[in-house]
Every structure is written in C-alpha cells, then in structure tokens.
Amino acid sequence: MSTGIANTAARLTRPLSRGGSRRAGTRIPLIVTAVLLVAMFTVGSLRYDGFFSTQVVLNLLIDNAFLLVVAVGATFVILTGGIDLSVGSMVALSTMITASLVEHQGWSLGAVIPLVLAIGASGGALMGWIIHTFEIQPFIVTLAGMFLARGLCYTISTESITIDDPTTVSIAQARLYGSGGLFVSVSVIIALVVLLIAFVVLHHTRFGRGVYALGGNETSARLMGLPVGSTKVAVYAISGLCSALGGVLMTFYMLSGYALHAMGMELDAIAATVIGGTLLTGGSGFVLGTALGVLVLGMIQTVINFQGTLSSWWTRIVIGGLLLVFIVLQRLMTGRRAETD
Amino acid sequence: MTTPSTPADPAGTAPAGAAAGAGADQGAGRGTGAGPDTGTRQPVLEATGIRKQFPGVLALDQVALRLYPGEVHALMGENGAGKSTLIKVLTGVHPADDGTLLVDGAPRSFADPLQAQQAGISTVYQEVNLCPNISVAENILIGREPRRFGLVHWSALKRRAAELLTELDLDLDVSTPLGSHSLAVQQLVAIVRAVDLSAKVLVLDEPTSSLDREEVAQLFTLVRRLRDRGVAILFVTHFLDQVFELCDRVTILRNGRLEGEYPIGELTPVTLVQRMIGGELATLDELSEKAQEEAAERVAGEPFLTARELGRAGSVEPYDLDVHAGEVIGLAGLLGSGRTEAARLLFGADTADSGRVTVEGRTVSLRTPRHAIARKIAFCSENRKAEGIFGELTIRENIILALQAARGWTRPLSRTKQDALTRRWIEALDIRPADPEAQLRNLSGGNQQKVLLARWLLTEPRLLILDEPTRGIDVGAKAEIQKLVARLAADGTAVLFISAELEEVLRLSHRVAVLRDHRMVATLVNDDGVTPDRILATIATGADS
C-alpha cells in the first residue's frame, strides 16, 4: 500500500506521460524518413537489376554531395525558425566566380576557393545582420539576396563557362577507392566532414545549443542572456558559407559555371531539411536527419532513373507529395504540443 | 546610504530600521531575525531618480527603490503605475533615461539582461521565459554549460542541474524537455536558473498569476528558503494577501511616481490599496445589495435573447439561457469548464452545431461575429493580446474599430467625430495616458482592457459579453470596471459576465449560471442564499444542493 502512494508521488513529479511521448515525438519524422529510405531501397532492389549494390548508395552521395552541404547550412537557419532562400542563387554565383576566375583569369584553385567561401559567408552574415538589426522577416531579406546573387551571375557571363583547367578536372574526376572496387568522389568526403562538424557544433557547443534555444523562443533566449544577435548573424553566415562550398562542389561536379545552375535548389535544401525531421517553426530537429532527407531525395531520383520510362519531372511530383505528408505530420505534432502547453 | 530625492514617505528613509523590526514581529511564522536590518546594512540594490520616457508616455518619473539582502520586497501599484517598466529598467531590458543604479554601493548601468545578470540581478517573468523545446537541465544552465575540450560536457551539465534542483528540494528528470512540465514546474525551474545565475537579487514578476493554491505554496516555500540564504527578492503581484503573507517591505508606485516605501507591518490591506490608487476604494458593497434587490424584477419581462439547446460538439454541451435587458448574468465554473466556449457561441465566434437563438423574439443565426454585432451583441475576449487589441494602432483607432465595422466601410466616421468619441471615452473610463494618439501596445494591461470596453460600448450593445475583464488588472481598475458593469445594467444593457473570481461574479450578477465539464449544470438566482461555497459545491457535485 505504502509503495503505491510512493509511486503516485513519484509520478506526480515526473513529466506527464503525454510529455514523455512528445519527447519521442520529435524523433518520429526522423524514424519515418529512415524507414522510407530503407523501403525505397528495398523496393528498388526487388524491381530493378543492378539496384541492390553499395555503389548505388555511394552514387547517391556522389550525386548529392553539394546538396547535402547546402542543406546542412539551411538546417542551421531553419532551427532558429528562420529561412534562407538565397542558397540556390549563392551556389550558382559560386560556380560562376570559380569558373570565371579559374578559366578566364587563370587563378589557382587554392586562391579561388577561400575567396568564394569568404564571399558566401560575408553575404550570409550581411543578410543575418539586416534581419536582426532591422527586424525584417528572413523570407524577404533572403528573397532579395536570392535575386541579387542570381543577377550577379549574369554580370559575369550570360553563357555557361566550361572548365578545362587540368587541376580542377583531375580533382573533379578523382575517385577514392575502397575495398571491393567501391568508390566515392572528393566531394563526398568534404560533404561528410561538413556534416560531422555541423553535428558536433549543433549538439555539443554552446553556440549550437543557443541555436536551438533561439528557435524555441527568441524572447526567452534574449531574456536568458544568450547572444541572440550574433547567433542569428552566425547562422546565416554558416548558411552562406555552406552554399558557397556547395557551389564549389557543384563546379567540380558539373565542371562548369552557369547562371542557371542550382535553379530552385533552395527549395530542395528546405525540403531535405523538413523531410529530415526539422520543424519549420524552429527549435526541433537533427542535422543527421537532414542527411537522410537528402538521401531520400536522391533515392527518388535514382528509382525514377532505373524505372527509365518516367520523365524526370516525376521526381518533383514525388518530392512535392512527400513534403506535404511531412508538413502535415509536423502540424499534428505541434498541434499536440499546443494542447499540452 | 543615499536618500531618495523623491517625495518618499518618511518611513521609507531614516527610521526604516526600527519600522522593519516591527514588520518582522507582525509576520507570523517567519524565521526570527529574517526581517532585514535596514538601518545599518547596505542595500544590495539601490535605484534613485529613475526616469523613463516612452513615446507619448512618461512611464517612470523620479522613482526610487531599495533592496536589502535577505528580504522579500513587494512592488505594488495599479496597472500603468510603472511596475513592469521599473523591473525592465533594473534588469537591463530598457535603459533608464535618467537616474542612478547602485549595486552593492557601486554605480552600474545595464545595456542588456546579460549585464544585469552578471551584476547579480535576475528576473523571472510572468510568462515563463524559458525555451520549452530544450531540456530542463539546459534551461537551467544554458549560456553557462560546463565544458570539456570546448564542448558541452553533457553528464556534468545534467549532474549540476540535478544538484541545483535537489538543493531547493525539487525532484525532476532534468533530461526531459521543459515543455513537458506544468507551468508551475516551469516557473520553479526558471527560479532555479535565476538563482544559480546570481544569488544577489531575484525579481519575480507576477509569478503566481497562473498557479493554483498548492503551487503557490510550493513557490513561497522556495522563496522563503532563498530569502533565508540572503537573497534579496523583489516580488511583484496583484494579490494583496500574498503580499501580507510573504513580504517584509513594500514599495508603492502610483502613476509612474514613487508613492512610498513601507514595512509591511505599517500597512493594512485597506491602507495599501488606498495608497496604490490614491483615493478611497470604491464602495462596492452597495452594489451587491442593489444587485440582489433588483434581480427579481429584471427577470420578469420578455428576454432580450434566448438560447435553446445551443451547443457545439467537443466545446460545450447544449444549454438553455435567457438574457433579459438590464440583467447581469454571471458565468461561473473552473478554468476549462466551457465558460468561454458557451459565450463564444452567442457571439458567433464559434459556430453552434445545435440549438437556436432568438433575439427579441425573432430566431436569428449567429454564424459569425458580424451577425452578432448586427444584433447588438458585443464580446470582449479574455485573450486580450491575441483577440482584442491592435498594439500598433492608436487608442483612437482601437476604440472606433467596432463602430466603424458596424457602420460599414462606405460610411466612414469623420475625424472630428472620431476625436470627440475617443476623448469622451478616455475621460469616461479614465484611460491613461489620456492621449488618443498613443500606441496601444505602450499602455498597461488594465488600460488596454478599458480601451477594449470603450470599443464595444461605442457600438451601444444590447448584450455585452465580458470574458474575464478584470483578470490581471489591479484593484483600482477592477473596481472601476465592476462599477461600469453595474451602471450599464442599470441603463438597460444585458451583461454576460465571466470571471474566475466567484466573489466578483456574485457581487455583480443577478443570476449565476454554473458550468462544469462543458455543461451548464445550474442557473441560480443570486439571492441571499447564494454564496461562493454553494457555487463551489455546485461545481464540485454538478448539481445545486
């Protein structure tokens, strides 16, 4: 009998059971995404010859390394409850600057890459500063950044710039071989390193935890004495840096710079982040989930390629449907949150 | 020790030490010697000559405040007296325009809350200002996480948070997200954070307004424990009994100025209120008797509005209600019992899915608020911020909104007319500041409420629905609003009055409808036999005994 009372008392001080399930609730989309990825791979393997191989998975990474880097940057911004629409244009601008400096001006890659990264980071930081200082919605500021960066591409060249520079070509075509003849590109290694750094930063540094706090409640974060302003500027700078790096990787992948590269990639990056389980309202999500999201997008593309008869626009249609499902899933989760609060 | 250069009460300056001693005697059950010896010790925080100007509002003028280690100090005043602004100045949210701030005798000024925290002053606000999405442990220690090799040391973080909670006798799983806990627990976590940040001065801004009795007791235990450790606690509240229960000294603000500083023993609830409002307390007892006398005759005639089997699935079960002109009907019930939901159906804010409503004998359809407004029904929401005010608009614009909407946009009110109406209502309801062009977000809660009332009164409603019109506002404004309700009823307006305070409901209402679990369980005529206890019993049992 007395243990019964003790149990009751213990239960009272513990969070509500609903709350407990909610804690698991933040991981539900992540689990759904992982299951989806495995399911798509399984179905693909059963239906198409040559689908079931490790290299198919590695090719996913090779083909989407630049998107992964960009989406990681977008995750930082979305975790704070913001949005960055400029990333696609930033990628295009980076390909243009890299290609034109390497091809037309004869710069070495070692000088071009740091310059491009600096441009991306400072452009992002500028947008972050404007968003914070003038309290303007990120949507508008980054929309302006999107037009600006895309427009700047055309001031460099209206045509595609093909890269023949031998160093660049050799890096782009370099393959790192593992056992069994499996291989990845240099870009994959870079993307995975970026992912790892982002994971450590978000989950194991004060800055990263500040990002989550900011996304949870900005007013609270400010009143708790967290450096809200610098955190905001930093996440947009990170997003800019990641899109510039994504642009460099895309230059390797395409071996060209073109103003029409990465059209709509900001939306792919946002889609990957959301499908990876990050709430668009901020404060909840995992950067590793974003990697899963990118793989899901890549997997859809791969399945449609193997299918052979479907037009590549079906990729878009499937992504659209998937995104809708995930947004509704998010809504159901946050709806439940509002009730428990 | 500097003396505030203000019209402070003498008790607040030189002889404060002796007076505080008397205060400690008066406070029964308090630890001996807990009363601060204000005569000899240096205040941990001393503000003098504080001035703060907002656009159109002089929020603080020559305000002074002293806090001593180991005291609980109440900051009292009506809405708009400047309490919130003073706190924000002390904690670095707003910079003061003028005045000095001494912490441990050294002059300081804070540009942001972080600097104030570093100087030893932290604040727990009315709405819990923590992040619900991260864990309890992180909420306590964020910004000061223990680190190893530059990275957050998670196990040390959890251990430290658990230690801090245990020190204050709280038992929580620190790795659970804060949002999964009740508001009361979140508030306690906020206090633990604040105390760990800086053990000198703790500002509690209306910490008890959303807590139930037991939770308040838990909070007070914590506050007393902190006081005994030597923390100076500034306690802001509207609840007079809590002030007398917990506090050692009181500083009273009125209209942005310092009214005085008193040991609690020198005050009684009546004198405290008198000093807050600067006049006599409205004689509300008369109201009550009159209300009861008139109850019978009001109910006699044809009802203005009848609701039959009116309900909405999942919100409120079908109920019947007759509302007569000049009648005040109180809706009583616990929070979440369906009081608000029942009222929203009458205003068309929610659409009923069963039953019918007649107004003056004719069946009407109240599908949207527009339909209701056309029938001269008005509704002041309990959710003032989200469903009432337009903070960016001026007092004038907020006041004329409903009338203009009722007239239609093709017949605009002339500016002269607008100004005249606004001036009249500012005067009639004593809205402060009396500036028609002041932005509403710069007004205090009570004054915002008055503006909302003015907005609806301007439409000359036949039925006025007031949902918690006096919540979170001070005694002075409360009394004014209650008087206004009585006056409106006397002039023939029907009023549906929703309040969590049973005394208030009984004082004003001719009849009381009791709700329980989304069902209207009884309608009582408010005669001598109706007491708060009887209503509570009705709520508890679901039937009138």
Short mmCIF file of C-alpha atoms in Angstrom, two decimals, chain A residues 10 13-16 19-20 22-23 200 203-206 209-210 212-227 282-284 337 340-341, chain B residues 93 113-114 117 125 128-134 138-140 142-147 150-152 154 171-173 175-177 179-182 186 193 197:
data_model
loop_
_atom_site.label_atom_id
_atom_site.label_comp_id
_atom_site.label_asym_id
_atom_site.label_seq_id
_atom_site.Cartn_x
_atom_site.Cartn_y
_atom_site.Cartn_z
CA ALA A 10 6.91 9.90 -7.88
CA THR A 13 6.84 14.96 -10.05
CA ARG A 14 7.62 13.20 -13.30
CA PRO A 15 6.53 14.81 -16.55
CA LEU A 16 3.11 13.93 -17.85
CA GLY A 19 5.01 14.77 -22.43
CA GLY A 20 7.08 11.63 -22.46
CA ARG A 22 6.16 14.01 -27.09
CA ARG A 23 9.82 13.72 -26.42
CA VAL A 200 29.24 18.48 -33.25
CA HIS A 203 24.77 19.26 -30.31
CA HIS A 204 27.94 19.84 -28.38
CA THR A 205 28.76 23.53 -28.34
CA ARG A 206 27.23 26.49 -26.56
CA ARG A 209 22.52 24.93 -28.08
CA GLY A 210 21.91 28.66 -28.46
CA TYR A 212 18.05 25.55 -30.53
CA ALA A 213 17.10 27.96 -27.76
CA LEU A 214 16.66 30.76 -30.27
CA GLY A 215 14.37 28.55 -32.31
CA GLY A 216 12.40 27.58 -29.22
CA ASN A 217 11.61 31.11 -28.11
CA GLU A 218 13.54 34.16 -29.21
CA THR A 219 12.27 36.46 -26.47
CA SER A 220 13.19 33.90 -23.84
CA ALA A 221 16.59 33.38 -25.37
CA ARG A 222 17.23 37.11 -25.17
CA LEU A 223 15.98 37.36 -21.60
CA MET A 224 18.11 34.38 -20.64
CA GLY A 225 21.07 36.49 -21.68
CA LEU A 226 22.00 34.47 -24.75
CA PRO A 227 23.75 36.34 -27.57
CA GLY A 282 12.40 26.10 -35.40
CA GLY A 283 13.81 24.66 -32.23
CA SER A 284 13.49 21.00 -33.07
CA ARG A 337 2.29 20.39 -28.27
CA THR A 340 -0.11 20.03 -23.61
CA ASP A 341 1.14 23.54 -23.03
CA VAL B 93 15.77 45.30 -20.79
CA PRO B 113 19.75 41.47 -19.43
CA LEU B 114 23.08 39.66 -19.62
CA GLN B 117 22.65 39.00 -14.66
CA TYR B 125 8.79 36.90 -15.67
CA VAL B 128 7.84 31.72 -18.21
CA ASN B 129 10.73 32.92 -20.30
CA LEU B 130 12.49 29.69 -20.92
CA CYS B 131 12.70 27.53 -24.00
CA PRO B 132 10.18 24.69 -23.96
CA ASN B 133 11.97 22.72 -26.66
CA ILE B 134 15.19 22.06 -24.77
CA GLU B 138 19.82 23.09 -20.42
CA ASN B 139 17.23 25.66 -19.46
CA ILE B 140 18.84 26.00 -16.05
CA ILE B 142 22.27 27.42 -20.92
CA GLY B 143 24.95 30.00 -21.59
CA ARG B 144 26.95 28.59 -18.65
CA GLU B 145 27.14 24.93 -19.62
CA PRO B 146 30.06 23.09 -18.12
CA ARG B 147 32.52 22.38 -20.91
CA GLY B 150 35.46 23.38 -25.65
CA LEU B 151 32.44 21.12 -25.99
CA VAL B 152 29.40 20.90 -23.76
CA TRP B 154 26.64 16.72 -21.00
CA ASP B 171 12.78 16.41 -7.93
CA LEU B 172 12.67 16.42 -11.72
CA ASP B 173 14.17 14.39 -14.53
CA SER B 175 16.80 15.48 -19.35
CA THR B 176 13.08 15.87 -20.13
CA PRO B 177 12.10 18.82 -22.31
CA GLY B 179 7.65 21.98 -22.24
CA SER B 180 6.51 18.60 -20.93
CA HIS B 181 6.14 20.01 -17.42
CA SER B 182 3.32 22.05 -15.92
CA GLN B 186 8.47 25.62 -15.38
CA ARG B 193 18.03 29.20 -13.16
CA LEU B 197 22.88 32.84 -12.25
#
